mmCIF file of C-alpha atoms and ligand atoms in Angstrom:
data_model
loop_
_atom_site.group_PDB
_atom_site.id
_atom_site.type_symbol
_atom_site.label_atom_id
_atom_site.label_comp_id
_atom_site.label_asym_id
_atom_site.label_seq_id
_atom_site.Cartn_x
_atom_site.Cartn_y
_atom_site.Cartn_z
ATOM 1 C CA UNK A 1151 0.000 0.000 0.000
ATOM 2 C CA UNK A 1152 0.898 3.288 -1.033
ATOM 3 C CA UNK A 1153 2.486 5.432 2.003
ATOM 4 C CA UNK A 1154 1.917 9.496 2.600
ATOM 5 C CA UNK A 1155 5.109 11.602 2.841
ATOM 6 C CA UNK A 1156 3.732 15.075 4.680
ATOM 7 C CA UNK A 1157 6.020 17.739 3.340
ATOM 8 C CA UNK A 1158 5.808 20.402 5.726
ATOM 9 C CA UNK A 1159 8.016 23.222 4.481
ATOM 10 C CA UNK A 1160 4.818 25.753 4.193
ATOM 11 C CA UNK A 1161 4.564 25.383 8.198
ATOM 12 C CA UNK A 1162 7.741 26.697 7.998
ATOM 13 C CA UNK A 1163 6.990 29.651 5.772
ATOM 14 C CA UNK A 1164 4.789 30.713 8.103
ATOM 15 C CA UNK A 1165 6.985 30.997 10.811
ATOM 16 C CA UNK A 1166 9.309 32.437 8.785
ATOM 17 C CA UNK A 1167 7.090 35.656 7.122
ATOM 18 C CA UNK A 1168 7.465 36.570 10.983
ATOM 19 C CA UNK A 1169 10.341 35.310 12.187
ATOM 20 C CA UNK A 1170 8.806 33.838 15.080
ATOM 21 C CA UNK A 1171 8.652 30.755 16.920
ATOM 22 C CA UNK A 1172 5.026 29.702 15.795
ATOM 23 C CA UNK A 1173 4.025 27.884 14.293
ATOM 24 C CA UNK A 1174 5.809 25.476 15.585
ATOM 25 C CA UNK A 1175 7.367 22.528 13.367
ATOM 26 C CA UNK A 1176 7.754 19.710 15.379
ATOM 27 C CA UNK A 1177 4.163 19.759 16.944
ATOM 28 C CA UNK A 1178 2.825 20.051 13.371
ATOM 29 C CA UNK A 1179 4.919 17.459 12.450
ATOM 30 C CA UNK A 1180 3.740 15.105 15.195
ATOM 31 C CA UNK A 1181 0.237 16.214 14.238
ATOM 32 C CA UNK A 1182 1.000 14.401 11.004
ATOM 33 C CA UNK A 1183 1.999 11.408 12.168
ATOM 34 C CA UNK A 1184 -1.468 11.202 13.951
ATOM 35 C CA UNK A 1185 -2.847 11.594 11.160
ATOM 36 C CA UNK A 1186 -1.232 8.921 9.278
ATOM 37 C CA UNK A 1187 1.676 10.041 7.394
ATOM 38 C CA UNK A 1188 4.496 7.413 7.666
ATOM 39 C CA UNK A 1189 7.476 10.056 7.093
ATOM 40 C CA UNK A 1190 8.041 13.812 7.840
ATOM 41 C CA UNK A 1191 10.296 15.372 4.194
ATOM 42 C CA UNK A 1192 11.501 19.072 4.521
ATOM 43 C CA UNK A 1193 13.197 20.854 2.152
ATOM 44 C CA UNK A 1194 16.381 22.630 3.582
ATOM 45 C CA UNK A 1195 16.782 25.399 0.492
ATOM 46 C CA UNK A 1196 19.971 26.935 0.089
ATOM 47 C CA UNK A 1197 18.480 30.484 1.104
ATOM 48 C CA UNK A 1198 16.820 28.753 4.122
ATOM 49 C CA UNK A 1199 13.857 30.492 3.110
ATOM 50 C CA UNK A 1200 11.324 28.278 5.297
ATOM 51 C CA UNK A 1201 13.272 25.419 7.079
ATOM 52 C CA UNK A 1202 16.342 25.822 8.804
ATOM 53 C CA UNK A 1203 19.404 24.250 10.025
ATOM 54 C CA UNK A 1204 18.019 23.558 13.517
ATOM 55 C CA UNK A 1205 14.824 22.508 12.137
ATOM 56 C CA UNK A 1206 15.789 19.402 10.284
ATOM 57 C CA UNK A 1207 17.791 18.934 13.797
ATOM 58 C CA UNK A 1208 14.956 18.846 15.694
ATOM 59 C CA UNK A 1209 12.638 16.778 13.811
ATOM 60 C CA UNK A 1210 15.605 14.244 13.465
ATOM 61 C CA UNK A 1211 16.244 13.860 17.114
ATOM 62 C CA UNK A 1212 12.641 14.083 17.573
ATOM 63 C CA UNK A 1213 10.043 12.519 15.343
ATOM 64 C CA UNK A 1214 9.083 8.589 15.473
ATOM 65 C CA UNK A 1215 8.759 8.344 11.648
ATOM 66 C CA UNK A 1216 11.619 8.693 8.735
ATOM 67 C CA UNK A 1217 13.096 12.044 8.041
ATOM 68 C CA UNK A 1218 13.054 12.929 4.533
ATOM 69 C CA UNK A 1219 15.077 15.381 3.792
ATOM 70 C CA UNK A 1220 15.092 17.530 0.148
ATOM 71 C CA UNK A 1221 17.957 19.124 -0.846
ATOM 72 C CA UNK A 1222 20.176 19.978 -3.471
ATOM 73 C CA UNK A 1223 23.867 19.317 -3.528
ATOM 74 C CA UNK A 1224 25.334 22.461 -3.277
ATOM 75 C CA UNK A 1225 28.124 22.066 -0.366
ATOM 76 C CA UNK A 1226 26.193 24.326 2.540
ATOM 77 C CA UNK A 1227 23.429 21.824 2.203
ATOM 78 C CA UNK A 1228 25.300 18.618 1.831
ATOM 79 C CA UNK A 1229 27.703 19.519 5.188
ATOM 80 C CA UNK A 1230 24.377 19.871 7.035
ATOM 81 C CA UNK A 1231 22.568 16.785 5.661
ATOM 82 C CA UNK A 1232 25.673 14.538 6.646
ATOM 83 C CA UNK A 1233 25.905 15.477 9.877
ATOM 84 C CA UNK A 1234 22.308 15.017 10.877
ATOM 85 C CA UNK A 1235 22.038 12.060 8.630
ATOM 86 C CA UNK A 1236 18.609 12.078 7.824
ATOM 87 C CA UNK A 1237 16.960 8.262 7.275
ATOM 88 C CA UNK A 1238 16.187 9.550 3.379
ATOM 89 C CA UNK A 1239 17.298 12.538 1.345
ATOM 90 C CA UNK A 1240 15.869 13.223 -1.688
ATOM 91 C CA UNK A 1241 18.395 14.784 -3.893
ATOM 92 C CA UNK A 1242 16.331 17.864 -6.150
ATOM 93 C CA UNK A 1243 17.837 21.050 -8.701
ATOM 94 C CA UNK A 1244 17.848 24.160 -6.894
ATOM 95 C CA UNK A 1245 16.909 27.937 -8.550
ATOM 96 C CA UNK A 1246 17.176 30.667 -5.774
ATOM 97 C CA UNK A 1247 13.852 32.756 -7.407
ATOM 98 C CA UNK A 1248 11.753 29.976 -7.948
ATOM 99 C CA UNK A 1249 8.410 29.514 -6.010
ATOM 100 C CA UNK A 1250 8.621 26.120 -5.411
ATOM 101 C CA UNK A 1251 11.222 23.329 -7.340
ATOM 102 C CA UNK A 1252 10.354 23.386 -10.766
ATOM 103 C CA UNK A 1253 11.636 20.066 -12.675
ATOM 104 C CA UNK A 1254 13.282 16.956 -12.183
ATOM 105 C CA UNK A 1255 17.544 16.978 -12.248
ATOM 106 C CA UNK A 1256 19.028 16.631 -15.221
ATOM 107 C CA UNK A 1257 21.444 13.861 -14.301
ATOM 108 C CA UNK A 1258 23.547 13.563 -17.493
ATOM 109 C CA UNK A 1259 25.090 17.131 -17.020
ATOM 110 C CA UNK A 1260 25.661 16.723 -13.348
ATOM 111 C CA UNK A 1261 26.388 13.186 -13.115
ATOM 112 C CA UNK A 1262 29.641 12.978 -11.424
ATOM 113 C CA UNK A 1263 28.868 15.728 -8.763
ATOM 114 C CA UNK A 1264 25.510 14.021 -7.970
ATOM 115 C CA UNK A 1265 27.548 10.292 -7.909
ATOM 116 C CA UNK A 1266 29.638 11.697 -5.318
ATOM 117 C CA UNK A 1267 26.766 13.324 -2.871
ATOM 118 C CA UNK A 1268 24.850 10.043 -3.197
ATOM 119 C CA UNK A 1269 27.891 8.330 -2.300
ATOM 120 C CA UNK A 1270 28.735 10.316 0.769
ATOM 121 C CA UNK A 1271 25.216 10.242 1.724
ATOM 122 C CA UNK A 1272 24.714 6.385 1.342
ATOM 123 C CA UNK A 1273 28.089 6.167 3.366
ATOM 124 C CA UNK A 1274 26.476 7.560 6.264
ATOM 125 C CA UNK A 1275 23.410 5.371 6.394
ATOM 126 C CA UNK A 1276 20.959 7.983 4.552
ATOM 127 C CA UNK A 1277 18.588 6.434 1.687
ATOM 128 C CA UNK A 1278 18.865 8.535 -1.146
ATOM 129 C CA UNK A 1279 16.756 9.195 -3.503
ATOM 130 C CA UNK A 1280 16.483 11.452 -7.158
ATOM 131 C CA UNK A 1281 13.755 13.724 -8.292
ATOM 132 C CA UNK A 1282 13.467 13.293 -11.787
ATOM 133 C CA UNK A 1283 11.111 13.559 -14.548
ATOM 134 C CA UNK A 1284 9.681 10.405 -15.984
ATOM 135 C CA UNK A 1285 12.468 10.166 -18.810
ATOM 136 C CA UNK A 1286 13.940 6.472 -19.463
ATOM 137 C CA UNK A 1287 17.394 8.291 -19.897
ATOM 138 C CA UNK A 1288 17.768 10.097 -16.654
ATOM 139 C CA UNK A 1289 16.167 6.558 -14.960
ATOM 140 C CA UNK A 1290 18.906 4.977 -16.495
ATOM 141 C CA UNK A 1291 21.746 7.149 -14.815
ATOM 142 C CA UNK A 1292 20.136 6.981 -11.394
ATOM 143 C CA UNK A 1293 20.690 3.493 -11.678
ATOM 144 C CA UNK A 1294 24.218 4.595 -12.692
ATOM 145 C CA UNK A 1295 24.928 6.967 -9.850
ATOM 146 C CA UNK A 1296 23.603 3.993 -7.330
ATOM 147 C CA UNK A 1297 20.671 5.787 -6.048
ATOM 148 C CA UNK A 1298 18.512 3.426 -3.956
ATOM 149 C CA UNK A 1299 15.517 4.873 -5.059
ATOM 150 C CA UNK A 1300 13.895 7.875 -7.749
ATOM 151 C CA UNK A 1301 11.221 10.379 -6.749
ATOM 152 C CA UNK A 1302 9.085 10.895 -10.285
ATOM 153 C CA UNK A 1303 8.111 14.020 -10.755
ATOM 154 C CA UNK A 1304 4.434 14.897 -11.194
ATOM 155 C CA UNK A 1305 4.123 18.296 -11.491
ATOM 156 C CA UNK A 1306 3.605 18.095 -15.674
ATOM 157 C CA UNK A 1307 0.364 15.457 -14.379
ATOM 158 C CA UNK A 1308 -1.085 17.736 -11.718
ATOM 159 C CA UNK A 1309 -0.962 20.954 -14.442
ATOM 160 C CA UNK A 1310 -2.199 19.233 -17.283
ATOM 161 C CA UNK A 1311 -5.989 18.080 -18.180
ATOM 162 C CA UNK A 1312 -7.849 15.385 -20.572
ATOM 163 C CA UNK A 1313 -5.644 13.470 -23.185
ATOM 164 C CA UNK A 1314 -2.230 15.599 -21.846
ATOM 165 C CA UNK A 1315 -2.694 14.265 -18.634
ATOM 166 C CA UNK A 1316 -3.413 11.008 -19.557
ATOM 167 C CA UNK A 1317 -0.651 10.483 -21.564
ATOM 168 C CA UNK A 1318 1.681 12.354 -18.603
ATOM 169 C CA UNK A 1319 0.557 9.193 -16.209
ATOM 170 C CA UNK A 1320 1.197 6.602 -18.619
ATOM 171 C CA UNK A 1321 4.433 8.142 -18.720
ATOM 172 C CA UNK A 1322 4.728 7.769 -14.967
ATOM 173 C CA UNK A 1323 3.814 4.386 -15.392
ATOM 174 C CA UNK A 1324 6.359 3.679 -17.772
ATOM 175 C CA UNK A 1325 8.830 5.152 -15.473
ATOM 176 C CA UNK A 1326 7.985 3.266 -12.539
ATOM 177 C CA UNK A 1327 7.743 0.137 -14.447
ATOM 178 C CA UNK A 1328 11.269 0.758 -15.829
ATOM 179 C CA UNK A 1329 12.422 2.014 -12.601
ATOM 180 C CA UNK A 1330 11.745 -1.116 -10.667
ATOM 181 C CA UNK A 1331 13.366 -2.964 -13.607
ATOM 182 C CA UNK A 1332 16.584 -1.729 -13.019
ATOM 183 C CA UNK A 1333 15.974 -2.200 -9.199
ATOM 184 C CA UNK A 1334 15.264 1.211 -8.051
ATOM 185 C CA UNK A 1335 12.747 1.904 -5.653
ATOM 186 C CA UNK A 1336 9.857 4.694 -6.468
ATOM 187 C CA UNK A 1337 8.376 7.516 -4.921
ATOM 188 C CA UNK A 1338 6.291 10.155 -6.600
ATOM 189 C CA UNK A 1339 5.311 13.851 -5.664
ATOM 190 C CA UNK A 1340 4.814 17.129 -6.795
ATOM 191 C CA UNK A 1341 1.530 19.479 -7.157
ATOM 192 C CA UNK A 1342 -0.910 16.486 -5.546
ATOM 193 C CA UNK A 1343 -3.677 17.397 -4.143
ATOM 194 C CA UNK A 1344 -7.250 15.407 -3.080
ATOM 195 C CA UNK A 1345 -8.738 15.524 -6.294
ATOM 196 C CA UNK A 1346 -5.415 14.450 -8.804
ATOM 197 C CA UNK A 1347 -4.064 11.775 -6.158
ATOM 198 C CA UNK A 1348 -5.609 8.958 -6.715
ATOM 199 C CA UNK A 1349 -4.175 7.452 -10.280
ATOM 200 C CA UNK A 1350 -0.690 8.293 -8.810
ATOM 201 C CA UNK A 1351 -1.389 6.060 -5.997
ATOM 202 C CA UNK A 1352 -2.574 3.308 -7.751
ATOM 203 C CA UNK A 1353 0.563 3.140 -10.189
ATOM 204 C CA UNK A 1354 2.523 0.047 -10.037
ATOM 205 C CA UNK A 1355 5.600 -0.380 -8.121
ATOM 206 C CA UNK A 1356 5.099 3.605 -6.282
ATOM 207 C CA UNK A 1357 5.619 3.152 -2.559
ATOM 208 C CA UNK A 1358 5.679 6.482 -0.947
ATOM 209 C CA UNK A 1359 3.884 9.884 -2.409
ATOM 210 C CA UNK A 1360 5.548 13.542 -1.150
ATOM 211 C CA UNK A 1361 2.525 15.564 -0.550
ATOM 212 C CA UNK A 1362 2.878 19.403 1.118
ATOM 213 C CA UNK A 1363 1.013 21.863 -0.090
ATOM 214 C CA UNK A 1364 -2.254 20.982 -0.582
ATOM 215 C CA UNK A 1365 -2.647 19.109 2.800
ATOM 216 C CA UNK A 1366 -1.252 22.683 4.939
ATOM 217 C CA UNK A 1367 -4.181 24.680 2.783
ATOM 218 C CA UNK A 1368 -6.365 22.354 3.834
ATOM 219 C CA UNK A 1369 -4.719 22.591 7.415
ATOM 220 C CA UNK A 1370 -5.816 25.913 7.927
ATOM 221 C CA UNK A 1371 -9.483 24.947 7.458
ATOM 222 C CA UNK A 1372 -9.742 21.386 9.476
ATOM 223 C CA UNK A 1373 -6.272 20.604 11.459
ATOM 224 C CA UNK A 1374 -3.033 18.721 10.106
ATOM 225 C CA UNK A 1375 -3.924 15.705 11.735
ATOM 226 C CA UNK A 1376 -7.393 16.137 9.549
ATOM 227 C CA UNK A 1377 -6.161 17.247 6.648
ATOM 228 C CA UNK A 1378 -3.654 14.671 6.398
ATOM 229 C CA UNK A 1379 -6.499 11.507 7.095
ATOM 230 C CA UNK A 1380 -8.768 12.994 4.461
ATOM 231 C CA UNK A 1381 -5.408 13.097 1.779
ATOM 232 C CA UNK A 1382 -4.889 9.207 2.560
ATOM 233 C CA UNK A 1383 -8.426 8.692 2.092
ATOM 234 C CA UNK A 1384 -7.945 10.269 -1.182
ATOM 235 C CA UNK A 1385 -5.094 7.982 -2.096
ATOM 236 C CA UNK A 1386 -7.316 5.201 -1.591
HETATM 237 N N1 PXP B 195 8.600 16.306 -3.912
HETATM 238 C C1 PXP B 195 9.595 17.210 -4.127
HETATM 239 C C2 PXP B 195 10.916 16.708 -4.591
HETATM 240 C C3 PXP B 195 9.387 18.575 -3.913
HETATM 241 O O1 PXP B 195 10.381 19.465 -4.139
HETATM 242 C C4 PXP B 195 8.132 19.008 -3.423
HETATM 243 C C5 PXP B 195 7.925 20.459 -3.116
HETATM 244 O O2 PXP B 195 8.695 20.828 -2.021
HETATM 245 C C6 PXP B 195 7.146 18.036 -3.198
HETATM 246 C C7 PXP B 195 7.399 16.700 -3.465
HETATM 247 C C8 PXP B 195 5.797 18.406 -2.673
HETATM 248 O O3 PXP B 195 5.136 19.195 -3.605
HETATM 249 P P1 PXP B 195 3.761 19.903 -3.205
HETATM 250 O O4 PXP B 195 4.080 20.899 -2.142
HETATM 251 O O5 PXP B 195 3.316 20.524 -4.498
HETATM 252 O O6 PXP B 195 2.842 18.820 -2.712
#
């Protein structure tokens, strides 16, 4: 069965727009949990716009589910995520004005750099993982680069309608088929919400959907904890 990532980077933002203590991460986190999600991902951004440095601390020490933690591999990132050592980091391009990450890595131009993060990463006991868009080619070198598993990313699904989106999910099913092939595990996320969810959680071989924004908008109506049941119910 399909498992729920919460991403809760937008808790974060929050926080952040004040630069206050509330709300605060760790009980929202926890709220999660109760709710059903069976890992906690942040995203530590290089301009630490929402999470910070003590945050992923925290939650690590903390929370009773895996740590997930997004990031991409430039060097003030990487020092931090191999000292906490996460239980999963999900390896993901970086552009300091973007809203939100915007596409899948291109691993063929930054192969070697992203060999050697996974490596130091899978060194210290982290499961790492690559977001990447459903392309045969860039499955291929994450097999290459040893990942132990891909993220597929479904942001082209979530912003597309009728025959585009149709044919963007049987390219996610493609890609996970392939994936598991060559013995990589798969996770999917990106722009899911309650209403788009559901044929990405029945795709073959997906074990673990990365869910954020959508479930903290629907937070600020009915609860995490809430928000987060209804989601699984939605992946059901
Ligand atoms: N997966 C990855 C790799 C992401 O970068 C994000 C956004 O932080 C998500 C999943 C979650 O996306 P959303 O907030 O649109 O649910």
């Amino acid at each position: 069965m399909v498992t729920l990532g919460l991403n809760i980077d937008h808790v974060a933002t929050l926080r952040e727009v004040r630069k206050d203590i509330v709300p605060n991460l760790l009980k929202a986190a926890q709220e999660g949990v109760r709710g059903g999600a069976k890992g906690i991902t942040v995203h530590l951004r290089e301009d630490r716009r929402h999470i910070q440095d003590r945050d992923v601390f925290i939650l690590k020490q903390a929370i009773k589910v895996p740590l997930n933690l997004e990031m991409s591999i430039a060097p003030n990132v990487v020092r931090v995520a191999l000292h906490i050592k996460p239980e999963k980091a999900c390896l993901v391009p970086e552009k300091r004005k973007e809203l939100t990450t915007e596409g899948g890595l291109d691993l063929r131009h930054a192969q070697r750099q992203i060999a050697t993060v996974v490596n130091q990463l899978k060194k210290k006991g982290v499961t790492v993982s690559l977001f990447i868009d459903p392309e045969p080619a860039q499955l291929r070198v994450a097999s290459e680069v040893n990942a132990d598993f891909i993220e597929l990313h479904t942001g082209v699904y979530a912003r597309t309608r009728g025959s585009q989106r149709k044919r963007e999910l049987k390219r996610l099913r493609d890609a996970a088929e392939y994936a598991h092939e060559l013995g990589l595990g798969v996770n999917a996320g990106h722009g899911l919400n309650y209403e788009n969810v559901k044929p990405v959680a029945q795709l073959p071989c997906v074990e673990e959907l990365n869910i954020g924004h959508a479930i903290i908008a629907r937070a600020v109506f009915v609860g995490i904890r809430k928000a987060v049941s209804e989601m699984i119910y939605s992946m059901r």
